Amino acid sequence: QSVLTQPPSVSAAPGQKVTISCSGSSSNIGNNYVSWYQHLPGTAPKLLIYDNNKRPSGIPDRFSGSKSGTSATLGITGLQTGDEADYYCGTWDSSLSAVFGGGTKLTVL
Amino acid sequence: QVQLQESGPGLVKPSQTLSLTCTVSGGSISTGSYYWSWIRQTAGKGLEWVGRIYPSGSTNYNPSLKSRVTISLDTVKNQFSLKLSSVTAADTAVYYCARDRFFAAPHSYYYYVDVWGKGTTVTVSS
């Protein structure tokens, strides 16, 4: 069982918007910065969001991140079939280790 | 740009030691701004952080794995390695090597992984 809690799956139609939640505690999300990753099976995971809401170079602004209290949210607008993937949140924990969510499978209907 | 490539046996017997190496290309592992990490994904589960090493040799390990994990650096070969002892079927996973950024502010930590390897599957079975 993962330290950070994510919904197992979300779905939406092409062109629509979807949000993925990530819930933690004061020992991790509540006091530290959150990152988000996109993972297509068989490939290397890709950093989408870091420091709660910053996008690395090359990541389109369709992807956004936010944090409130002990929860974080990844938003994706203008959904494309190529966005179908697993999405993970991650952060640092007071146990002096990194922690990740269980992952959310995005289906673009 | 920096690229990471995992290598090592794909099959390990129970109770033995799992050994993997990550070769770093496109940049020096000795750069002081990054940590070098191992992260795994077990079947049907999320990502689990195994541990990491800083160029100085300082390490952090997942508390649940700490007694069995050793991560080391070889700056000459520009590689870092993972050893996980006394493995069981629960250690069967895809193992990723990665580069992470980490900053400690007065009351919070910044952490993210900016480069990942493609992963290597390790099965623990007799």
JSON list of C-alpha atoms in Angstrom, two decimals, chain A residues 10-83:
[
{"chain": "A", "resi": 10, "resn": "VAL", "atom": "CA", "xyz": [-9.90, 8.30, -14.23]},
{"chain": "A", "resi": 11, "resn": "SER", "atom": "CA", "xyz": [-11.36, 8.78, -17.67]},
{"chain": "A", "resi": 12, "resn": "ALA", "atom": "CA", "xyz": [-12.59, 11.56, -19.91]},
{"chain": "A", "resi": 13, "resn": "ALA", "atom": "CA", "xyz": [-13.29, 12.24, -23.56]},
{"chain": "A", "resi": 14, "resn": "PRO", "atom": "CA", "xyz": [-10.79, 13.81, -25.97]},
{"chain": "A", "resi": 15, "resn": "GLY", "atom": "CA", "xyz": [-10.67, 17.57, -25.59]},
{"chain": "A", "resi": 16, "resn": "GLN", "atom": "CA", "xyz": [-12.04, 17.46, -22.07]},
{"chain": "A", "resi": 17, "resn": "LYS", "atom": "CA", "xyz": [-10.32, 18.19, -18.77]},
{"chain": "A", "resi": 18, "resn": "VAL", "atom": "CA", "xyz": [-9.41, 15.71, -16.06]},
{"chain": "A", "resi": 19, "resn": "THR", "atom": "CA", "xyz": [-7.96, 16.05, -12.57]},
{"chain": "A", "resi": 20, "resn": "ILE", "atom": "CA", "xyz": [-6.01, 13.46, -10.58]},
{"chain": "A", "resi": 21, "resn": "SER", "atom": "CA", "xyz": [-5.79, 13.78, -6.83]},
{"chain": "A", "resi": 22, "resn": "CYS", "atom": "CA", "xyz": [-2.97, 12.78, -4.51]},
{"chain": "A", "resi": 23, "resn": "SER", "atom": "CA", "xyz": [-3.59, 12.64, -0.78]},
{"chain": "A", "resi": 24, "resn": "GLY", "atom": "CA", "xyz": [-0.93, 12.46, 1.90]},
{"chain": "A", "resi": 25, "resn": "SER", "atom": "CA", "xyz": [-0.25, 13.78, 5.38]},
{"chain": "A", "resi": 26, "resn": "SER", "atom": "CA", "xyz": [1.57, 16.50, 7.26]},
{"chain": "A", "resi": 27, "resn": "SER", "atom": "CA", "xyz": [4.72, 14.38, 7.22]},
{"chain": "A", "resi": 28, "resn": "ASN", "atom": "CA", "xyz": [4.93, 14.47, 3.43]},
{"chain": "A", "resi": 29, "resn": "ILE", "atom": "CA", "xyz": [2.69, 16.60, 1.19]},
{"chain": "A", "resi": 30, "resn": "GLY", "atom": "CA", "xyz": [1.67, 18.91, 4.00]},
{"chain": "A", "resi": 31, "resn": "ASN", "atom": "CA", "xyz": [5.17, 20.29, 4.43]},
{"chain": "A", "resi": 32, "resn": "ASN", "atom": "CA", "xyz": [7.01, 19.46, 1.21]},
{"chain": "A", "resi": 33, "resn": "TYR", "atom": "CA", "xyz": [6.82, 20.03, -2.51]},
{"chain": "A", "resi": 34, "resn": "VAL", "atom": "CA", "xyz": [5.04, 17.65, -4.86]},
{"chain": "A", "resi": 35, "resn": "SER", "atom": "CA", "xyz": [6.03, 16.32, -8.27]},
{"chain": "A", "resi": 36, "resn": "TRP", "atom": "CA", "xyz": [4.06, 14.43, -10.91]},
{"chain": "A", "resi": 37, "resn": "TYR", "atom": "CA", "xyz": [5.17, 11.83, -13.45]},
{"chain": "A", "resi": 38, "resn": "GLN", "atom": "CA", "xyz": [3.69, 10.32, -16.62]},
{"chain": "A", "resi": 39, "resn": "HIS", "atom": "CA", "xyz": [4.48, 6.68, -17.28]},
{"chain": "A", "resi": 40, "resn": "LEU", "atom": "CA", "xyz": [3.81, 4.68, -20.39]},
{"chain": "A", "resi": 41, "resn": "PRO", "atom": "CA", "xyz": [4.51, 0.96, -19.77]},
{"chain": "A", "resi": 42, "resn": "GLY", "atom": "CA", "xyz": [7.86, -0.11, -21.13]},
{"chain": "A", "resi": 43, "resn": "THR", "atom": "CA", "xyz": [9.25, 3.41, -21.15]},
{"chain": "A", "resi": 44, "resn": "ALA", "atom": "CA", "xyz": [11.01, 5.66, -18.69]},
{"chain": "A", "resi": 45, "resn": "PRO", "atom": "CA", "xyz": [8.66, 7.73, -16.50]},
{"chain": "A", "resi": 46, "resn": "LYS", "atom": "CA", "xyz": [8.64, 11.42, -17.43]},
{"chain": "A", "resi": 47, "resn": "LEU", "atom": "CA", "xyz": [8.65, 14.39, -15.07]},
{"chain": "A", "resi": 48, "resn": "LEU", "atom": "CA", "xyz": [5.55, 16.54, -15.70]},
{"chain": "A", "resi": 49, "resn": "ILE", "atom": "CA", "xyz": [5.37, 18.86, -12.70]},
{"chain": "A", "resi": 50, "resn": "TYR", "atom": "CA", "xyz": [7.84, 19.73, -9.95]},
{"chain": "A", "resi": 51, "resn": "ASP", "atom": "CA", "xyz": [7.75, 22.08, -6.96]},
{"chain": "A", "resi": 52, "resn": "ASN", "atom": "CA", "xyz": [3.93, 21.69, -6.88]},
{"chain": "A", "resi": 53, "resn": "ASN", "atom": "CA", "xyz": [3.20, 23.63, -10.05]},
{"chain": "A", "resi": 54, "resn": "LYS", "atom": "CA", "xyz": [6.27, 24.12, -12.25]},
{"chain": "A", "resi": 55, "resn": "ARG", "atom": "CA", "xyz": [6.63, 22.52, -15.66]},
{"chain": "A", "resi": 56, "resn": "PRO", "atom": "CA", "xyz": [9.98, 21.35, -17.04]},
{"chain": "A", "resi": 57, "resn": "SER", "atom": "CA", "xyz": [10.97, 22.63, -20.44]},
{"chain": "A", "resi": 58, "resn": "GLY", "atom": "CA", "xyz": [9.01, 20.88, -23.17]},
{"chain": "A", "resi": 59, "resn": "ILE", "atom": "CA", "xyz": [5.96, 20.01, -21.07]},
{"chain": "A", "resi": 60, "resn": "PRO", "atom": "CA", "xyz": [2.88, 21.73, -22.55]},
{"chain": "A", "resi": 61, "resn": "ASP", "atom": "CA", "xyz": [0.80, 24.08, -20.44]},
{"chain": "A", "resi": 62, "resn": "ARG", "atom": "CA", "xyz": [-2.11, 21.66, -20.76]},
{"chain": "A", "resi": 63, "resn": "PHE", "atom": "CA", "xyz": [-0.54, 20.06, -17.69]},
{"chain": "A", "resi": 64, "resn": "SER", "atom": "CA", "xyz": [-0.82, 21.89, -14.38]},
{"chain": "A", "resi": 65, "resn": "GLY", "atom": "CA", "xyz": [-0.28, 21.17, -10.71]},
{"chain": "A", "resi": 66, "resn": "SER", "atom": "CA", "xyz": [-1.57, 22.55, -7.46]},
{"chain": "A", "resi": 67, "resn": "LYS", "atom": "CA", "xyz": [-1.35, 21.80, -3.75]},
{"chain": "A", "resi": 68, "resn": "SER", "atom": "CA", "xyz": [-3.58, 22.56, -0.82]},
{"chain": "A", "resi": 69, "resn": "GLY", "atom": "CA", "xyz": [-2.86, 21.31, 2.68]},
{"chain": "A", "resi": 70, "resn": "THR", "atom": "CA", "xyz": [-2.05, 17.61, 2.56]},
{"chain": "A", "resi": 71, "resn": "SER", "atom": "CA", "xyz": [-3.37, 17.05, -0.96]},
{"chain": "A", "resi": 72, "resn": "ALA", "atom": "CA", "xyz": [-2.16, 17.80, -4.46]},
{"chain": "A", "resi": 73, "resn": "THR", "atom": "CA", "xyz": [-3.85, 17.76, -7.83]},
{"chain": "A", "resi": 74, "resn": "LEU", "atom": "CA", "xyz": [-2.69, 17.24, -11.40]},
{"chain": "A", "resi": 75, "resn": "GLY", "atom": "CA", "xyz": [-4.85, 18.81, -14.09]},
{"chain": "A", "resi": 76, "resn": "ILE", "atom": "CA", "xyz": [-4.79, 17.97, -17.77]},
{"chain": "A", "resi": 77, "resn": "THR", "atom": "CA", "xyz": [-6.82, 20.01, -20.26]},
{"chain": "A", "resi": 78, "resn": "GLY", "atom": "CA", "xyz": [-7.48, 19.40, -23.95]},
{"chain": "A", "resi": 79, "resn": "LEU", "atom": "CA", "xyz": [-7.12, 15.65, -23.49]},
{"chain": "A", "resi": 80, "resn": "GLN", "atom": "CA", "xyz": [-5.46, 13.74, -26.29]},
{"chain": "A", "resi": 81, "resn": "THR", "atom": "CA", "xyz": [-5.29, 9.99, -26.90]},
{"chain": "A", "resi": 82, "resn": "GLY", "atom": "CA", "xyz": [-1.55, 10.27, -26.42]},
{"chain": "A", "resi": 83, "resn": "ASP", "atom": "CA", "xyz": [-2.17, 11.29, -22.80]}
]
